[in-house]
GROMACS .gro file of C-alpha atoms in nm:
model
  339
    1MET     CA    1   0.000   0.000   0.000
    2ASN     CA    2   0.157   0.333  -0.102
    3ARG     CA    3   0.149   0.646   0.111
    4SER     CA    4  -0.145   0.813  -0.068
    5ALA     CA    5  -0.355   0.498  -0.033
    6PHE     CA    6  -0.261   0.474   0.335
    7VAL     CA    7  -0.366   0.833   0.404
    8ALA     CA    8  -0.691   0.779   0.213
    9PHE     CA    9  -0.762   0.470   0.423
   10ILE     CA   10  -0.709   0.661   0.747
   11HIS     CA   11  -0.935   0.944   0.632
   12THR     CA   12  -1.212   0.701   0.536
   13PHE     CA   13  -1.192   0.459   0.826
   14PHE     CA   14  -1.140   0.705   1.106
   15SER     CA   15  -1.357   0.991   0.979
   16GLU     CA   16  -1.608   0.924   1.257
   17LYS     CA   17  -1.353   0.837   1.524
   18LYS     CA   18  -1.329   1.171   1.700
   19GLU     CA   19  -1.096   1.032   1.964
   20ILE     CA   20  -0.814   0.996   1.713
   21ALA     CA   21  -0.903   1.267   1.467
   22SER     CA   22  -0.576   1.444   1.544
   23LEU     CA   23  -0.359   1.161   1.413
   24VAL     CA   24  -0.053   1.301   1.235
   25LEU     CA   25   0.172   1.095   1.014
   26HIS     CA   26   0.545   1.151   0.985
   27SER     CA   27   0.800   0.938   0.809
   28THR     CA   28   1.107   1.158   0.822
   29ASN     CA   29   1.283   1.018   1.130
   30SER     CA   30   1.539   0.753   1.058
   31THR     CA   31   1.528   0.415   1.232
   32PRO     CA   32   1.814   0.166   1.251
   33THR     CA   33   1.767  -0.109   0.995
   34THR     CA   34   1.934  -0.381   1.200
   35GLY     CA   35   1.721  -0.688   1.254
   36PRO     CA   36   1.369  -0.786   1.150
   37THR     CA   37   1.077  -0.547   1.172
   38HIS     CA   38   0.803  -0.686   1.394
   39THR     CA   39   0.441  -0.581   1.357
   40LEU     CA   40   0.182  -0.545   1.632
   41ILE     CA   41  -0.182  -0.504   1.542
   42LEU     CA   42  -0.334  -0.346   1.852
   43THR     CA   43  -0.708  -0.364   1.900
   44ARG     CA   44  -0.911  -0.257   2.197
   45HIS     CA   45  -1.207  -0.483   2.273
   46GLY     CA   46  -1.547  -0.395   2.130
   47ASP     CA   47  -1.799  -0.186   2.320
   48SER     CA   48  -1.892  -0.349   2.652
   49ILE     CA   49  -2.213  -0.302   2.848
   50TRP     CA   50  -2.022  -0.067   3.082
   51ASN     CA   51  -1.877   0.158   2.810
   52GLY     CA   52  -2.186   0.378   2.817
   53LYS     CA   53  -2.353   0.303   2.484
   54HIS     CA   54  -2.561   0.004   2.591
   55VAL     CA   55  -2.927   0.077   2.663
   56GLY     CA   56  -2.991   0.110   3.035
   57CYS     CA   57  -2.622   0.118   3.134
   58LYS     CA   58  -2.404   0.418   3.212
   59GLU     CA   59  -2.031   0.452   3.153
   60THR     CA   60  -1.875   0.274   3.448
   61PHE     CA   61  -1.525   0.210   3.581
   62THR     CA   62  -1.466  -0.148   3.474
   63GLY     CA   63  -1.107  -0.258   3.533
   64TRP     CA   64  -1.098  -0.627   3.617
   65THR     CA   65  -1.477  -0.654   3.643
   66ASP     CA   66  -1.562  -0.920   3.386
   67VAL     CA   67  -1.849  -0.766   3.191
   68PRO     CA   68  -1.955  -0.890   2.844
   69LEU     CA   69  -1.964  -0.715   2.510
   70SER     CA   70  -2.274  -0.521   2.416
   71PRO     CA   71  -2.450  -0.599   2.086
   72LEU     CA   72  -2.274  -0.294   1.945
   73GLY     CA   73  -1.941  -0.437   2.060
   74GLU     CA   74  -2.009  -0.761   1.878
   75LYS     CA   75  -2.077  -0.569   1.557
   76GLU     CA   76  -1.761  -0.361   1.607
   77ALA     CA   77  -1.551  -0.674   1.648
   78ILE     CA   78  -1.696  -0.827   1.332
   79ARG     CA   79  -1.621  -0.507   1.141
   80THR     CA   80  -1.262  -0.518   1.270
   81GLY     CA   81  -1.222  -0.872   1.139
   82GLU     CA   82  -1.348  -0.762   0.798
   83ILE     CA   83  -1.102  -0.473   0.791
   84LEU     CA   84  -0.810  -0.696   0.887
   85ALA     CA   85  -0.904  -0.946   0.617
   86ASP     CA   86  -0.905  -0.670   0.356
   87LEU     CA   87  -0.568  -0.532   0.465
   88THR     CA   88  -0.371  -0.835   0.585
   89ARG     CA   89  -0.482  -1.129   0.373
   90GLU     CA   90  -0.126  -1.182   0.249
   91VAL     CA   91   0.026  -1.152   0.598
   92GLU     CA   92   0.089  -1.446   0.824
   93ILE     CA   93  -0.032  -1.358   1.173
   94ASP     CA   94   0.195  -1.561   1.396
   95ALA     CA   95   0.006  -1.516   1.722
   96LEU     CA   96  -0.312  -1.374   1.865
   97PHE     CA   97  -0.295  -1.252   2.224
   98THR     CA   98  -0.588  -1.152   2.441
   99SER     CA   99  -0.636  -1.071   2.806
  100THR     CA  100  -0.822  -1.316   3.027
  101LEU     CA  101  -1.127  -1.088   3.048
  102SER     CA  102  -1.439  -1.194   2.857
  103ARG     CA  103  -1.482  -0.873   2.658
  104ALA     CA  104  -1.135  -0.911   2.505
  105LYS     CA  105  -1.161  -1.285   2.444
  106MET     CA  106  -1.502  -1.254   2.279
  107THR     CA  107  -1.377  -0.967   2.064
  108ALA     CA  108  -1.089  -1.186   1.946
  109HIS     CA  109  -1.327  -1.469   1.857
  110TYR     CA  110  -1.560  -1.239   1.662
  111VAL     CA  111  -1.263  -1.075   1.488
  112TRP     CA  112  -1.120  -1.405   1.374
  113TRP     CA  113  -1.456  -1.548   1.271
  114ALA     CA  114  -1.525  -1.241   1.056
  115TYR     CA  115  -1.168  -1.248   0.924
  116ASN     CA  116  -1.216  -1.600   0.787
  117GLU     CA  117  -1.568  -1.532   0.664
  118ASN     CA  118  -1.437  -1.237   0.465
  119LEU     CA  119  -1.149  -1.439   0.321
  120GLU     CA  120  -1.395  -1.717   0.233
  121GLU     CA  121  -1.608  -1.470   0.038
  122GLN     CA  122  -1.303  -1.338  -0.145
  123TYR     CA  123  -1.196  -1.694  -0.225
  124ARG     CA  124  -1.536  -1.783  -0.368
  125ARG     CA  125  -1.544  -1.468  -0.583
  126GLU     CA  126  -1.202  -1.552  -0.724
  127LYS     CA  127  -1.303  -1.910  -0.800
  128HIS     CA  128  -1.627  -1.790  -0.958
  129TYR     CA  129  -1.426  -1.558  -1.186
  130GLN     CA  130  -1.184  -1.834  -1.280
  131TYR     CA  131  -1.463  -2.078  -1.365
  132TYR     CA  132  -1.664  -1.842  -1.585
  133ASN     CA  133  -1.373  -1.663  -1.749
  134ARG     CA  134  -1.131  -1.950  -1.795
  135PRO     CA  135  -1.318  -2.246  -1.948
  136GLY     CA  136  -1.213  -2.581  -1.813
  137ASN     CA  137  -1.050  -2.431  -1.503
  138MET     CA  138  -1.285  -2.592  -1.253
  139PRO     CA  139  -1.197  -2.510  -0.890
  140GLN     CA  140  -1.037  -2.797  -0.702
  141GLN     CA  141  -1.239  -2.717  -0.390
  142ASN     CA  142  -1.544  -2.509  -0.308
  143SER     CA  143  -1.407  -2.343   0.001
  144MET     CA  144  -1.070  -2.244   0.140
  145GLN     CA  145  -0.907  -2.399   0.442
  146TYR     CA  146  -0.955  -2.221   0.774
  147GLN     CA  147  -0.678  -1.975   0.846
  148GLY     CA  148  -0.576  -1.899   1.201
  149PRO     CA  149  -0.279  -1.771   1.396
  150ALA     CA  150  -0.009  -2.024   1.479
  151GLN     CA  151  -0.070  -1.953   1.848
  152TRP     CA  152  -0.372  -1.817   2.033
  153LEU     CA  153  -0.284  -1.714   2.388
  154ALA     CA  154  -0.471  -1.547   2.674
  155ASP     CA  155  -0.248  -1.371   2.925
  156TYR     CA  156  -0.367  -1.197   3.243
  157ARG     CA  157  -0.088  -0.943   3.205
  158LEU     CA  158  -0.288  -0.787   2.920
  159ASN     CA  159  -0.589  -0.732   3.149
  160GLU     CA  160  -0.721  -0.379   3.191
  161ARG     CA  161  -0.558  -0.166   3.459
  162HIS     CA  162  -0.718  -0.232   3.797
  163TYR     CA  163  -0.925   0.068   3.902
  164GLY     CA  164  -0.928  -0.025   4.270
  165SER     CA  165  -1.231   0.092   4.466
  166LEU     CA  166  -1.352   0.290   4.163
  167GLN     CA  167  -1.457  -0.032   3.991
  168GLY     CA  168  -1.833  -0.047   3.951
  169LEU     CA  169  -1.882   0.328   4.003
  170VAL     CA  170  -2.054   0.535   3.735
  171LYS     CA  171  -1.793   0.777   3.599
  172VAL     CA  172  -2.004   1.094   3.591
  173GLU     CA  173  -2.120   1.029   3.947
  174ALA     CA  174  -1.761   0.983   4.063
  175GLU     CA  175  -1.656   1.303   3.884
  176ARG     CA  176  -1.924   1.514   4.048
  177GLY     CA  177  -1.819   1.397   4.394
  178ASP     CA  178  -2.094   1.148   4.481
  179PHE     CA  179  -1.836   0.910   4.630
  180GLY     CA  180  -1.617   1.166   4.805
  181HIS     CA  181  -1.364   1.227   4.528
  182SER     CA  182  -1.303   1.553   4.342
  183ALA     CA  183  -1.327   1.582   3.965
  184ASP     CA  184  -0.955   1.662   3.952
  185GLU     CA  185  -0.868   1.346   4.146
  186VAL     CA  186  -1.082   1.131   3.919
  187TYR     CA  187  -0.927   1.288   3.608
  188LYS     CA  188  -0.576   1.213   3.734
  189TRP     CA  189  -0.667   0.857   3.817
  190ARG     CA  190  -0.795   0.811   3.462
  191ARG     CA  191  -0.524   0.987   3.259
  192SER     CA  192  -0.205   1.028   3.465
  193TRP     CA  193   0.076   0.777   3.427
  194HIS     CA  194   0.156   0.767   3.799
  195ALA     CA  195  -0.170   0.838   3.983
  196LYS     CA  196  -0.313   0.529   4.154
  197PRO     CA  197  -0.682   0.508   4.247
  198PRO     CA  198  -0.788   0.408   4.601
  199ILE     CA  199  -0.720   0.036   4.646
  200LEU     CA  200  -0.977  -0.231   4.724
  201ASP     CA  201  -0.990  -0.359   5.081
  202ASP     CA  202  -0.921  -0.729   5.125
  203ASP     CA  203  -1.270  -0.791   5.261
  204ASP     CA  204  -1.447  -0.594   4.987
  205PRO     CA  205  -1.695  -0.822   4.804
  206ARG     CA  206  -1.546  -0.711   4.472
  207ARG     CA  207  -1.203  -0.819   4.592
  208LEU     CA  208  -1.331  -1.155   4.712
  209GLU     CA  209  -1.496  -1.220   4.376
  210GLU     CA  210  -1.174  -1.133   4.192
  211ARG     CA  211  -0.978  -1.374   4.408
  212ARG     CA  212  -1.229  -1.650   4.338
  213ARG     CA  213  -1.238  -1.583   3.964
  214PHE     CA  214  -0.879  -1.498   3.880
  215GLY     CA  215  -0.683  -1.683   4.149
  216PRO     CA  216  -0.674  -2.010   3.949
  217ILE     CA  217  -0.573  -1.818   3.635
  218CYS     CA  218  -0.290  -1.594   3.750
  219GLY     CA  219  -0.232  -1.672   4.119
  220LEU     CA  220  -0.366  -1.472   4.412
  221GLU     CA  221  -0.040  -1.282   4.446
  222ASN     CA  222  -0.078  -1.139   4.094
  223ILE     CA  223  -0.425  -0.992   4.142
  224PRO     CA  224  -0.378  -0.617   4.198
  225ARG     CA  225  -0.591  -0.407   4.433
  226GLY     CA  226  -0.551  -0.088   4.231
  227GLU     CA  227  -0.298   0.025   3.969
  228SER     CA  228  -0.149   0.330   3.805
  229LEU     CA  229  -0.053   0.305   3.440
  230ASN     CA  230   0.307   0.292   3.554
  231CYS     CA  231   0.225  -0.016   3.762
  232VAL     CA  232   0.063  -0.182   3.461
  233ALA     CA  233   0.364  -0.107   3.241
  234LYS     CA  234   0.627  -0.208   3.497
  235ASN     CA  235   0.467  -0.508   3.663
  236ARG     CA  236   0.271  -0.666   3.381
  237ILE     CA  237   0.329  -0.531   3.029
  238ARG     CA  238   0.708  -0.514   3.026
  239PRO     CA  239   0.746  -0.873   3.155
  240PHE     CA  240   0.486  -0.985   2.900
  241VAL     CA  241   0.670  -0.815   2.614
  242GLU     CA  242   1.012  -0.940   2.720
  243GLU     CA  243   0.918  -1.293   2.826
  244LYS     CA  244   0.637  -1.386   2.589
  245LEU     CA  245   0.578  -1.148   2.298
  246THR     CA  246   0.927  -1.064   2.173
  247PRO     CA  247   1.069  -1.421   2.189
  248LEU     CA  248   0.769  -1.544   1.990
  249LEU     CA  249   0.814  -1.273   1.726
  250GLU     CA  250   1.188  -1.333   1.704
  251GLU     CA  251   1.130  -1.706   1.657
  252ALA     CA  252   0.873  -1.635   1.385
  253ALA     CA  253   1.118  -1.399   1.211
  254ARG     CA  254   1.379  -1.673   1.187
  255ARG     CA  255   1.141  -1.869   0.964
  256LYS     CA  256   1.089  -1.576   0.726
  257PRO     CA  257   1.305  -1.421   0.455
  258GLY     CA  258   1.511  -1.104   0.485
  259ASP     CA  259   1.414  -0.850   0.749
  260GLU     CA  260   1.052  -0.967   0.764
  261GLY     CA  261   0.956  -0.997   1.128
  262GLY     CA  262   0.683  -1.163   1.323
  263THR     CA  263   0.326  -1.035   1.337
  264ALA     CA  264   0.098  -1.047   1.641
  265LEU     CA  265  -0.262  -0.941   1.685
  266ILE     CA  266  -0.321  -0.816   2.040
  267VAL     CA  267  -0.679  -0.772   2.159
  268ALA     CA  268  -0.674  -0.600   2.495
  269HIS     CA  269  -0.790  -0.282   2.672
  270ALA     CA  270  -0.743   0.092   2.645
  271ASN     CA  271  -0.501   0.121   2.936
  272SER     CA  272  -0.307  -0.202   2.889
  273LEU     CA  273  -0.256  -0.100   2.524
  274ARG     CA  274  -0.145   0.247   2.631
  275ALA     CA  275   0.104   0.084   2.866
  276LEU     CA  276   0.229  -0.144   2.589
  277ILE     CA  277   0.277   0.150   2.353
  278GLY     CA  278   0.468   0.332   2.627
  279VAL     CA  279   0.699   0.033   2.679
  280ILE     CA  280   0.770  -0.032   2.309
  281CYS     CA  281   0.822   0.337   2.231
  282LYS     CA  282   1.013   0.401   2.556
  283ALA     CA  283   0.794   0.704   2.618
  284ASP     CA  284   0.772   0.610   2.986
  285GLN     CA  285   1.150   0.648   3.020
  286ASN     CA  286   1.153   1.020   2.936
  287GLU     CA  287   0.870   1.202   3.110
  288THR     CA  288   0.979   1.543   2.977
  289ALA     CA  289   0.932   1.440   2.613
  290ALA     CA  290   0.624   1.536   2.416
  291ALA     CA  291   0.555   1.168   2.351
  292PHE     CA  292   0.496   1.111   2.722
  293SER     CA  293   0.228   1.378   2.755
  294LYS     CA  294   0.064   1.247   2.440
  295LEU     CA  295   0.072   0.897   2.586
  296GLU     CA  296  -0.108   1.020   2.898
  297ALA     CA  297  -0.374   1.193   2.689
  298MET     CA  298  -0.416   0.908   2.441
  299LYS     CA  299  -0.768   0.772   2.392
  300ILE     CA  300  -0.804   0.445   2.206
  301PRO     CA  301  -1.152   0.381   2.062
  302THR     CA  302  -1.314   0.040   2.083
  303ALA     CA  303  -1.243  -0.219   1.814
  304SER     CA  304  -1.034   0.010   1.592
  305PRO     CA  305  -0.706  -0.158   1.490
  306LEU     CA  306  -0.382   0.032   1.529
  307VAL     CA  307  -0.049  -0.086   1.395
  308LEU     CA  308   0.289  -0.051   1.562
  309GLN     CA  309   0.612  -0.178   1.414
  310PHE     CA  310   0.938  -0.210   1.602
  311ARG     CA  311   1.280  -0.367   1.589
  312LEU     CA  312   1.488  -0.518   1.864
  313VAL     CA  313   1.825  -0.342   1.841
  314GLU     CA  314   2.090  -0.452   2.091
  315LYS     CA  315   1.808  -0.589   2.309
  316GLN     CA  316   1.636  -0.250   2.311
  317PHE     CA  317   1.293  -0.178   2.161
  318THR     CA  318   1.322   0.059   1.866
  319PRO     CA  319   0.989   0.171   1.715
  320VAL     CA  320   0.980   0.211   1.339
  321ASP     CA  321   0.865   0.564   1.260
  322SER     CA  322   0.775   0.535   0.894
  323ILE     CA  323   0.511   0.403   0.659
  324GLY     CA  324   0.645   0.072   0.535
  325GLU     CA  325   0.633  -0.040   0.173
  326GLY     CA  326   0.870  -0.335   0.205
  327SER     CA  327   0.817  -0.701   0.287
  328ASN     CA  328   0.535  -0.630   0.532
  329PRO     CA  329   0.242  -0.459   0.355
  330LEU     CA  330   0.066  -0.340   0.670
  331PRO     CA  331   0.002   0.031   0.723
  332VAL     CA  332   0.215   0.167   1.003
  333TYR     CA  333   0.120   0.415   1.274
  334PRO     CA  334   0.426   0.598   1.405
  335ILE     CA  335   0.324   0.587   1.769
  336GLN     CA  336   0.508   0.900   1.887
  337TYR     CA  337   0.302   1.105   1.642
  338LEU     CA  338  -0.037   0.947   1.699
  339PHE     CA  339  -0.196   1.231   1.893
   0.00000   0.00000   0.00000
C-alpha cells in the first residue's frame, strides 16, 4: 500500500472516530535497519455493556470486572475482522494474544470469525471468476481452508488496569463527587501515568470475587488491588513483552526471509494498550518528552485496529517511525506522532 492509499484509508476509516481525529503521520525520522521489523496489530475490545452506549447502562469504571460485550461491541468486532481481512490477507499472523477478560476474548473470537468469513467470500469470488472466465479451469475445492494464527494465547498481564475501589462506580457520578472524590482526582486517576486510584480492601466483596475468579488463572499474588498506568507497564506489560511477545516474534522472524519480522494481533484494553505502547516506544522512560504527555492523553476507541512496528536493536525496543512499503504490507502508525 503506497502512502497516498494509506492516508486515504485513514481518512475514510477514522472519519467518525473523534478520539483519534488528530492523528498526524510523519516518516522523516530515521530508524536503525538492524534486525527484522516486527508488527503489532493493537485492537481494543469492542464496546462493553459498561462503556456507556448500551441501553440502560451508564459509563462505568470497569477494570478487572468481567463484563460482556454489548450488541454494538459484537458488531464492532466483526467489522474489525473484515477490515483486517481486507488489509492483511497476504500476511501471516503468527500469534493472537488476548487478556483473560471476557470482553477481550469474545472480541478476538468475533474478529477471527469475521476475518475468515471475509477471506472465504473473497476466495469464492475468485473461484467464480476463474470458472466463468477460464473455461475448463474448474476449482479444485469449493471453500478455502480455515486460516488462524499459529498460536492463540490469553495472558492476564494484558488485562485492563485495575481501578481499585472505583470499579463499579458510574464515571459521571464519581466526577461530580458522589463518592467523596473531586473531579480533579478522578481525572488524574484516569489519565495520569503515575496516579493510583484508592485500592480495594481485602474484605471488599469485589475483591473476594476477583480472588475467586482470577486466582486459578494468575495466582492470588498477581491480582492487583488498584494500579497506576506505571504499575501496569512495569509489573505486567514489560514482563509480557520481554518474556512472551518478543521471543515469539523473534522465533517467527527466523522462519521468514530477509528482514521480515513476526506479526501479532493483540486484543486488549485501552489502558493495557497504552502501557504497551509506552513500553515499546520508551515514552515512559523520558517524562519530559512530548511523547509522554501524548501517551497520557491518548484515547483508544473500541475495536479500531492500530499498527505498531518495532525492531529489537541490541536488546532494546526501537519503534519504526515510517510508513512501510517493504516485505510487510501493513500500514504503520508511528506511535510517537499518533496524537
